[in-house]
Amino acid sequence: MRKLKWEHILLFLLQLLVNMATVGVAILLNALIDAAQISITSKDTSHIQDILIISVLYAFCTGILVYLSNRYKACYIRKSLLQMRKKLANGTLQTGIADYEKAGSASYVTAFNQNFSVIEQKVLQNRIAIMDSVICIVLAILVLLYMNPLMAVISIAAMAIPSLLPRLFTKALGAAQQTVIESTTAYNEKVSDLLNGYEVIKTYHAAGEILPQFCASASQLESNKEHFSSLMGTLYGLTTFASVAVQFLVMSLAGFFAVKGYITIGSIVAVTQLTGQVISPAFELSAKISELKSAKPVLETMRSLSNPAVPEKSAVRPLKDRLSLQGISFRYGERNILENVSATFEKGKKYAIIGKSGSGKSTLLKLLAGYYPEYDGQIYTDENAALPDESAMIHQNTFLFKDSIRNNLTMWKPYTEQEITEAVKKAGLTEFVAALPQGLDTLATENGSNFSGGECQRIAIARALLSGKDILLMDEATSALDEQTANAVERSILSLENITCISVTHRLAPEAMPKYAAVFTMGAGQLH
């Protein structure tokens, strides 16, 4: 997170002023009680009236300071969280596709949601509370040293008792917090399965089977959270006991010193309050530090996701003549997906790749698109060992943003109406758009659920055509279309001049076959 230097300084100054005002209350109480004793003896109330007026004004100013401090704390936390959210989003977008798939979307869902709650409550708020406690302790000790050095020394010694207890819980709290993070991620995975697989669950009447799995995951999460809360409860119980016991001890000593004539009655109240402002913040300080340490796993996760190891960008070149694969092999975990694949694709020509499901067709397209930078062999763009820089991938499973059709086509980039209209026409969307209530400005609901699968695929095709890329990598891009529409879209793409198209497909229209420069068959990770 970028250092907000002036915000830190202003926050410190406000906390300093608030604590100075709080410590000043003890001094005023001392003066007020001593003035009352003098008034009782002298029968003159003028002195106590003056102190009372000052006290009322002081209380008003203290209230204003506390108000300003709390307002600024809220502002500071808002700015800090917003900056962290932006950095996390930027880090996520900088992450390579292979690393994103390895981490899994559930990890990111946890980071963008639950982790920020932990950071707000256990990191940012605790850091402010720790700073507040330190300032309060230092100021109270300074005033105690001035009023009664002996009581100051006793308070410092007593402060150590509740502050040492939380050290016993640091490791346990850190481990418990890590367990909560892991169970939260597992829970999010179950939620994702339940929501994304809703149609499958309903189709196969598997609600009775999926519900126990969900409940088990939710139960594990809540049990881990309860365990963490129990540890915190034990910690707070012990430190509260120690803190209260120590304050009673200090008050008893103050009374003893008053009887011996070492301090005045007013000083008893002042010293008691000041020692409370040493011991209570010390208890809070130690507990907050333990909570802050327990959030370390969350901070480490956020740092790793916000500052990913960005893979080196593969060299890219504009395609002039041909795209060549030489001895390409690729493994995903322990599985060999591609094995010594070689092929040549000439610019402006159209190619089809057919084969059984799982044979490696889609993986080959993803390598050409630069999804996976680690592979054996070499990809050449003309004579250069580099990927082509003008390729657009059209996926089988189309994703639409919850936005207008126009923005789903343009991806929020500036295009002319003529360019948009031409892409819509080539993708066979003209009649579809004309029938929409607001045309291109019609909103797509979550993931395009208000459109059919075929309509979503055509929007994705139009999106790729509009991008102006010279190479189209199509992964079953017409699988959700009816045969007539699929053939029409296929003819439209095959007629595009100066556009290289590599299409993975399970069906080829007989009349379109002559327009393909070659039809490859993928089998057992090899291209024939």
XYZ file of C-alpha atoms in Angstrom:
528
model
C 0.000 0.000 0.000
C 1.369 3.430 -0.949
C 2.498 5.420 2.091
C -0.043 8.084 2.969
C 2.515 10.213 4.815
C 0.496 13.321 5.518
C -2.543 11.259 6.479
C -0.390 9.380 9.005
C 0.920 12.637 10.456
C -2.559 14.178 10.741
C -3.924 10.997 12.330
C -1.076 11.012 14.862
C -1.595 14.686 15.720
C -5.336 14.226 16.254
C -4.751 11.186 18.477
C -2.098 13.115 20.390
C -4.479 16.021 21.013
C -7.309 13.710 22.094
C -5.079 11.864 24.559
C -3.611 15.100 25.866
C -7.157 16.266 26.515
C -8.019 12.946 28.210
C -4.958 13.092 30.452
C -5.752 16.743 31.205
C -9.049 15.628 32.728
C -7.092 14.057 35.628
C -5.288 17.347 36.263
C -8.577 19.259 36.220
C -10.155 16.723 38.594
C -7.224 17.185 40.949
C -7.654 20.980 40.826
C -11.448 20.723 41.176
C -11.336 18.487 44.287
C -8.595 20.525 45.916
C -10.586 23.691 45.157
C -13.629 22.078 46.768
C -11.593 21.370 49.919
C -10.423 24.981 50.038
C -13.983 26.238 49.505
C -15.272 24.036 52.328
C -12.599 25.372 54.672
C -12.839 29.056 53.630
C -16.592 29.149 52.898
C -15.659 30.915 49.603
C -16.994 29.279 46.409
C -15.473 31.705 43.894
C -12.410 29.557 43.278
C -14.381 26.368 42.640
C -16.733 28.315 40.333
C -13.792 29.419 38.187
C -12.454 25.832 37.951
C -15.962 24.585 37.116
C -16.341 27.043 34.210
C -12.937 26.024 32.861
C -13.911 22.335 33.205
C -17.137 22.827 31.203
C -15.271 24.614 28.409
C -12.590 21.934 28.533
C -15.191 19.169 28.232
C -16.750 20.899 25.211
C -13.373 21.230 23.462
C -12.539 17.588 24.268
C -15.831 16.481 22.730
C -15.044 18.423 19.540
C -11.580 16.845 19.361
C -12.992 13.325 19.806
C -15.573 14.009 17.072
C -12.918 15.243 14.626
C -10.642 12.334 15.486
C -13.345 9.717 14.879
C -14.389 11.360 11.624
C -10.821 11.353 10.394
C -10.263 7.741 11.486
C -13.220 6.715 9.317
C -11.815 8.753 6.408
C -8.345 7.255 6.870
C -9.681 3.682 6.917
C -11.817 4.360 3.828
C -8.833 5.695 1.871
C -6.579 2.845 2.990
C -9.105 0.137 2.081
C -9.888 1.763 -1.266
C -6.207 1.907 -2.132
C -5.752 -1.744 -1.154
C -8.799 -2.782 -3.205
C -7.400 -0.964 -6.228
C -4.001 -2.592 -5.783
C -5.560 -6.040 -5.405
C -7.640 -5.526 -8.556
C -4.582 -4.312 -10.454
C -2.503 -7.239 -9.197
C -5.234 -9.673 -10.216
C -5.362 -8.199 -13.717
C -1.559 -8.391 -13.973
C -1.548 -12.071 -13.027
C -0.911 -14.509 -15.850
C -3.813 -16.762 -16.825
C -1.887 -19.892 -15.798
C -1.202 -18.486 -12.292
C -4.811 -17.335 -11.961
C -6.113 -20.790 -12.827
C -3.652 -22.356 -10.370
C -4.806 -20.130 -7.483
C -8.476 -20.649 -8.312
C -11.243 -18.068 -8.381
C -12.336 -18.961 -4.816
C -9.037 -17.592 -3.452
C -9.715 -14.277 -5.157
C -13.334 -14.197 -3.972
C -12.083 -14.649 -0.394
C -9.474 -11.928 -0.873
C -11.908 -9.412 -2.353
C -14.538 -10.013 0.348
C -13.767 -11.644 3.710
C -10.103 -10.624 3.769
C -10.988 -6.938 3.650
C -13.227 -7.345 6.688
C -10.295 -8.868 8.562
C -7.953 -6.109 7.407
C -10.375 -3.364 8.451
C -11.115 -4.798 11.892
C -7.869 -6.483 12.870
C -5.262 -4.480 10.994
C -6.289 -0.887 10.320
C -8.489 -0.375 13.380
C -5.976 -2.189 15.583
C -3.066 -0.122 14.272
C -4.962 3.028 15.180
C -5.877 1.570 18.584
C -2.238 0.588 19.211
C -1.028 4.086 18.345
C -3.747 5.539 20.570
C -2.752 3.275 23.486
C 0.962 4.089 23.163
C 0.288 7.850 23.127
C -2.065 7.557 26.109
C 0.438 5.500 28.148
C 3.350 7.860 27.438
C 1.368 11.011 28.293
C -0.120 9.499 31.467
C 3.301 8.347 32.687
C 4.805 11.802 32.046
C 2.074 13.491 34.071
C 2.388 10.842 36.825
C 6.138 11.435 36.989
C 5.416 15.116 37.486
C 2.701 14.568 40.120
C 4.075 11.526 41.969
C 7.199 9.727 40.693
C 6.650 6.778 43.036
C 3.158 6.091 41.648
C 4.531 6.420 38.123
C 7.113 3.699 38.797
C 4.438 1.451 40.373
C 2.137 1.981 37.353
C 4.894 1.110 34.894
C 5.661 -2.090 36.811
C 1.955 -2.999 37.017
C 1.482 -2.329 33.307
C 3.817 -5.227 32.469
C 1.510 -7.846 34.006
C -1.455 -7.648 31.563
C 0.827 -6.814 28.643
C 2.788 -10.078 28.944
C -0.216 -12.436 28.914
C -1.109 -12.105 25.172
C 2.336 -13.347 24.200
C 1.167 -16.804 25.257
C -1.542 -16.715 22.562
C 0.326 -15.271 19.553
C 1.130 -18.565 17.769
C -2.246 -20.106 18.520
C -4.095 -17.045 17.201
C -2.015 -16.969 14.006
C -2.674 -20.662 13.351
C -6.394 -20.231 14.074
C -6.635 -17.262 11.680
C -4.896 -19.256 8.925
C -7.395 -22.081 9.448
C -10.262 -19.606 9.104
C -8.806 -18.346 5.801
C -8.454 -21.876 4.413
C -11.966 -22.898 5.459
C -13.361 -19.646 4.012
C -11.772 -20.438 0.652
C -13.160 -23.994 0.777
C -16.601 -22.595 1.633
C -16.440 -20.152 -1.291
C -15.607 -23.057 -3.593
C -18.762 -24.863 -2.448
C -20.819 -21.693 -2.920
C -19.387 -21.360 -6.436
C -20.251 -24.992 -7.208
C -23.785 -24.538 -5.877
C -24.485 -21.353 -7.849
C -22.602 -22.066 -11.081
C -23.782 -25.665 -11.176
C -27.377 -24.789 -10.287
C -28.876 -26.046 -13.552
C -26.941 -29.311 -13.394
C -27.975 -29.863 -9.769
C -31.645 -29.268 -10.582
C -31.514 -31.361 -13.770
C -30.130 -34.421 -11.986
C -32.086 -33.811 -8.757
C -28.839 -33.719 -6.784
C -29.969 -31.160 -4.184
C -30.056 -33.852 -1.497
C -26.451 -34.790 -2.276
C -24.969 -31.299 -2.679
C -26.646 -29.830 0.433
C -24.742 -32.025 2.962
C -21.463 -31.067 1.260
C -22.351 -27.386 1.503
C -23.472 -27.726 5.131
C -20.274 -29.579 6.070
C -18.158 -26.804 4.539
C -20.244 -24.085 6.236
C -20.079 -25.955 9.557
C -16.297 -26.253 9.313
C -15.986 -22.525 8.592
C -18.197 -21.494 11.510
C -16.435 -23.958 13.848
C -13.050 -22.496 12.941
C -14.362 -18.969 13.434
C -15.816 -19.983 16.801
C -12.456 -21.479 17.833
C -10.691 -18.233 16.922
C -13.277 -16.194 18.843
C -12.892 -18.516 21.850
C -9.141 -17.950 21.874
C -9.702 -14.191 21.717
C -12.303 -14.474 24.517
C -9.847 -16.370 26.714
C -7.172 -13.780 26.033
C -9.466 -10.849 26.827
C -10.754 -12.600 29.973
C -7.278 -13.144 31.394
C -5.984 -9.676 30.546
C -9.154 -8.035 31.897
C -8.736 -9.920 35.170
C -5.096 -8.840 35.430
C -5.897 -5.253 34.450
C -8.726 -4.802 36.964
C -6.743 -6.478 39.769
C -3.758 -4.228 39.142
C -5.936 -1.092 39.128
C -7.436 -2.081 42.504
C -3.903 -2.568 43.828
C -2.819 0.878 42.612
C -5.934 2.525 44.090
C -5.230 0.862 47.444
C -1.653 2.116 47.373
C -2.870 5.626 46.504
C -5.190 5.546 49.517
C -2.335 4.365 51.731
C -0.123 7.235 50.527
C -2.943 9.728 51.195
C -3.305 8.462 54.770
C 0.441 8.923 55.251
C 0.156 12.465 53.886
C 2.261 11.862 50.804
C -0.505 13.014 48.406
C -3.687 15.113 48.663
C -7.262 13.839 48.308
C -7.432 15.457 44.851
C -4.223 13.697 43.919
C -5.797 10.326 44.807
C -8.442 10.826 42.132
C -5.930 12.176 39.615
C -3.386 9.436 40.278
C -6.073 6.730 40.146
C -7.337 8.012 36.805
C -3.840 8.404 35.387
C -2.799 4.897 36.428
C -5.978 3.643 34.793
C -4.868 5.457 31.630
C -1.599 3.542 31.831
C -2.845 0.085 32.769
C -6.087 -0.111 30.717
C -4.398 0.997 27.450
C -1.554 -1.433 28.225
C -4.109 -4.236 28.418
C -5.745 -3.026 25.195
C -2.354 -2.566 23.561
C -1.229 -6.126 24.221
C -4.557 -7.614 23.089
C -4.612 -5.505 19.925
C -1.038 -6.470 19.090
C -2.004 -10.148 19.375
C -5.009 -9.582 17.084
C -2.790 -7.714 14.633
C -0.291 -10.583 14.575
C -3.103 -13.072 14.040
C -3.974 -11.244 10.808
C -0.487 -11.814 9.389
C -1.593 -14.727 7.123
C -4.295 -12.493 5.616
C -1.797 -9.696 4.945
C 0.641 -12.132 3.353
C -2.110 -13.478 1.091
C -3.117 -9.951 0.084
C 0.488 -8.976 -0.620
C 1.072 -12.038 -2.800
C -2.134 -11.449 -4.788
C -1.569 -7.680 -5.053
C 2.075 -8.090 -6.113
C 2.080 -11.196 -8.309
C 5.188 -12.521 -9.952
C 4.240 -11.137 -13.344
C 5.532 -13.521 -16.015
C 7.856 -12.098 -18.578
C 5.883 -11.018 -21.588
C 6.460 -13.318 -24.495
C 8.038 -11.691 -27.499
C 5.404 -10.726 -30.063
C 5.610 -9.721 -33.692
C 3.052 -8.670 -36.316
C 2.243 -11.537 -38.682
C 3.397 -10.882 -42.233
C 3.607 -14.290 -43.935
C 3.228 -17.359 -41.717
C 2.791 -18.669 -38.191
C 4.783 -21.840 -37.442
C 4.854 -24.368 -34.630
C 7.972 -26.492 -34.244
C 8.070 -29.399 -31.794
C 5.566 -27.933 -29.332
C 5.034 -30.015 -26.186
C 3.032 -28.995 -23.136
C 2.304 -30.584 -19.765
C -0.406 -29.636 -17.308
C 0.680 -31.037 -13.964
C 1.497 -34.687 -14.567
C -0.479 -34.907 -17.828
C 1.040 -34.633 -21.296
C -1.393 -32.487 -23.274
C 0.617 -31.761 -26.436
C 3.451 -33.885 -27.782
C 5.858 -32.612 -30.468
C 3.275 -30.605 -32.451
C 4.438 -28.951 -35.657
C 2.336 -27.039 -38.200
C 2.348 -23.945 -40.388
C -0.502 -21.430 -40.828
C -0.228 -18.862 -43.609
C -1.515 -15.346 -43.176
C -5.037 -14.688 -44.438
C -5.959 -18.365 -44.743
C -8.484 -20.384 -42.761
C -7.712 -23.572 -40.867
C -9.838 -26.062 -38.943
C -8.744 -28.414 -36.179
C -10.968 -31.364 -35.370
C -10.559 -34.194 -32.882
C -11.989 -35.884 -29.826
C -12.692 -34.017 -26.630
C -9.571 -33.783 -24.460
C -7.167 -34.314 -27.348
C -5.452 -30.921 -26.785
C -7.201 -28.745 -29.399
C -8.189 -25.938 -26.995
C -4.789 -26.038 -25.279
C -3.080 -25.463 -28.622
C -5.162 -22.341 -29.220
C -4.386 -21.063 -25.715
C -0.659 -21.470 -26.352
C -1.000 -19.412 -29.540
C -2.928 -16.791 -27.566
C -0.126 -16.597 -24.975
C -2.106 -18.029 -22.051
C 0.621 -20.459 -21.017
C 4.167 -19.098 -21.448
C 5.928 -22.295 -20.366
C 6.147 -24.972 -23.057
C 8.767 -26.919 -24.982
C 9.465 -26.234 -28.617
C 9.116 -22.932 -30.443
C 6.434 -20.750 -31.991
C 7.587 -18.615 -34.911
C 5.917 -15.534 -36.330
C 7.500 -15.394 -39.774
C 11.203 -15.900 -39.002
C 10.990 -14.610 -35.425
C 10.724 -16.813 -32.352
C 7.694 -14.921 -31.067
C 3.928 -15.059 -30.705
C 1.701 -13.099 -33.096
C 0.551 -9.848 -31.476
C -2.741 -9.489 -33.334
C -4.791 -12.475 -32.165
C -8.259 -12.630 -30.608
C -9.560 -15.676 -28.761
C -13.238 -16.628 -29.044
C -14.134 -19.108 -26.307
C -16.763 -21.811 -26.320
C -18.143 -20.610 -22.979
C -18.898 -16.964 -23.577
C -18.789 -14.455 -20.737
C -20.860 -11.280 -20.884
C -20.422 -8.414 -18.440
C -23.430 -6.948 -16.648
C -23.474 -3.959 -18.971
C -24.882 -2.879 -22.309
C -24.477 -4.963 -25.458
C -22.488 -2.059 -26.880
C -19.937 -2.131 -24.048
C -19.746 -5.919 -24.249
C -18.806 -5.533 -27.905
C -16.411 -2.600 -27.582
C -14.966 -3.539 -24.159
C -15.386 0.170 -23.321
C -13.026 1.242 -26.109
C -13.900 3.906 -28.719
C -15.262 2.587 -32.011
C -17.366 4.285 -34.661
C -20.985 3.277 -35.200
C -20.040 2.055 -38.658
C -17.369 -0.284 -37.246
C -19.801 -1.648 -34.648
C -22.557 -2.126 -37.220
C -20.179 -3.980 -39.562
C -19.053 -6.372 -36.796
C -22.664 -6.995 -35.789
C -23.534 -7.801 -39.401
C -20.626 -10.216 -39.892
C -21.546 -12.064 -36.689
C -25.162 -12.468 -37.831
C -26.529 -10.218 -35.055
C -28.338 -7.575 -37.112
C -31.852 -8.950 -36.626
C -31.153 -9.811 -32.991
C -30.018 -6.264 -32.156
C -32.924 -4.724 -34.096
C -35.398 -6.753 -32.010
C -33.942 -5.622 -28.671
C -35.970 -2.949 -26.814
C -32.993 -0.585 -26.582
C -30.863 -1.945 -29.389
C -27.163 -1.991 -28.577
C -27.864 -0.168 -25.321
C -29.904 -3.096 -23.969
C -28.377 -4.374 -20.738
C -27.094 -7.910 -20.362
C -27.932 -9.428 -16.998
C -25.446 -11.509 -15.000
C -23.293 -13.390 -17.522
C -25.844 -12.743 -20.262
C -28.531 -14.905 -18.673
C -31.244 -12.926 -20.512
C -29.849 -14.162 -23.864
C -29.573 -17.623 -25.342
C -26.257 -19.445 -25.583
C -26.187 -18.905 -29.348
C -26.837 -15.166 -28.980
C -24.026 -14.885 -26.421
C -21.644 -16.711 -28.791
C -22.483 -14.357 -31.652
C -21.849 -11.368 -29.368
C -18.436 -12.874 -28.559
C -17.705 -13.346 -32.267
C -18.722 -9.745 -33.010
C -16.497 -8.616 -30.115
C -13.509 -10.386 -31.689
C -14.259 -9.062 -35.181
C -14.652 -5.522 -33.861
C -11.258 -5.673 -32.130
C -9.652 -5.589 -35.571
C -7.275 -8.440 -34.815
C -5.679 -10.131 -37.819
C -5.839 -13.609 -36.265
C -9.006 -15.255 -34.943
C -8.558 -18.235 -32.628
C -11.968 -19.860 -32.366
C -12.611 -22.548 -29.758
C -15.947 -24.164 -30.683
C -17.189 -20.614 -31.231
C -20.388 -21.707 -33.008
C -21.230 -24.769 -30.890
C -24.299 -23.126 -29.293
C -25.739 -21.946 -32.618
C -28.319 -23.799 -34.656
C -26.968 -25.338 -37.835
C -28.331 -22.659 -40.165
C -26.968 -19.769 -38.078
C -23.656 -21.564 -37.466
C -23.190 -22.075 -41.201
C -24.025 -18.433 -41.895
C -21.513 -17.197 -39.291
C -18.917 -19.647 -40.594
C -19.388 -18.393 -44.164
C -19.072 -14.809 -42.929
C -15.778 -15.536 -41.157
C -14.397 -17.548 -44.070
C -15.089 -14.634 -46.384
C -13.036 -12.189 -44.293
C -10.055 -10.999 -46.292
C -6.562 -10.768 -44.761
C -7.833 -12.481 -41.596
C -6.093 -15.657 -40.444
C -8.529 -18.004 -38.730
C -7.692 -21.159 -36.758
C -10.926 -22.812 -35.692
C -11.332 -25.710 -33.304
C -14.648 -27.284 -34.194
C -16.621 -30.491 -33.902
C -18.546 -29.908 -37.111
C -17.662 -28.713 -40.593
C -20.258 -27.768 -43.160
C -19.530 -29.688 -46.412
C -20.009 -26.539 -48.493
C -17.444 -24.689 -46.351
C -14.705 -27.328 -46.626
C -13.177 -25.927 -49.875
C -12.655 -22.562 -48.190
C -10.325 -24.014 -45.569
C -6.658 -24.130 -46.533
C -6.254 -27.241 -44.380
C -8.152 -29.342 -41.886
C -5.988 -30.809 -39.110
C -6.884 -33.693 -36.837
C -5.724 -33.673 -33.210
C -5.268 -37.005 -31.484
C -3.249 -38.110 -28.444
C -1.691 -34.647 -28.207
C -0.431 -34.691 -31.787
C -1.548 -32.796 -34.894
C -1.966 -34.593 -38.218
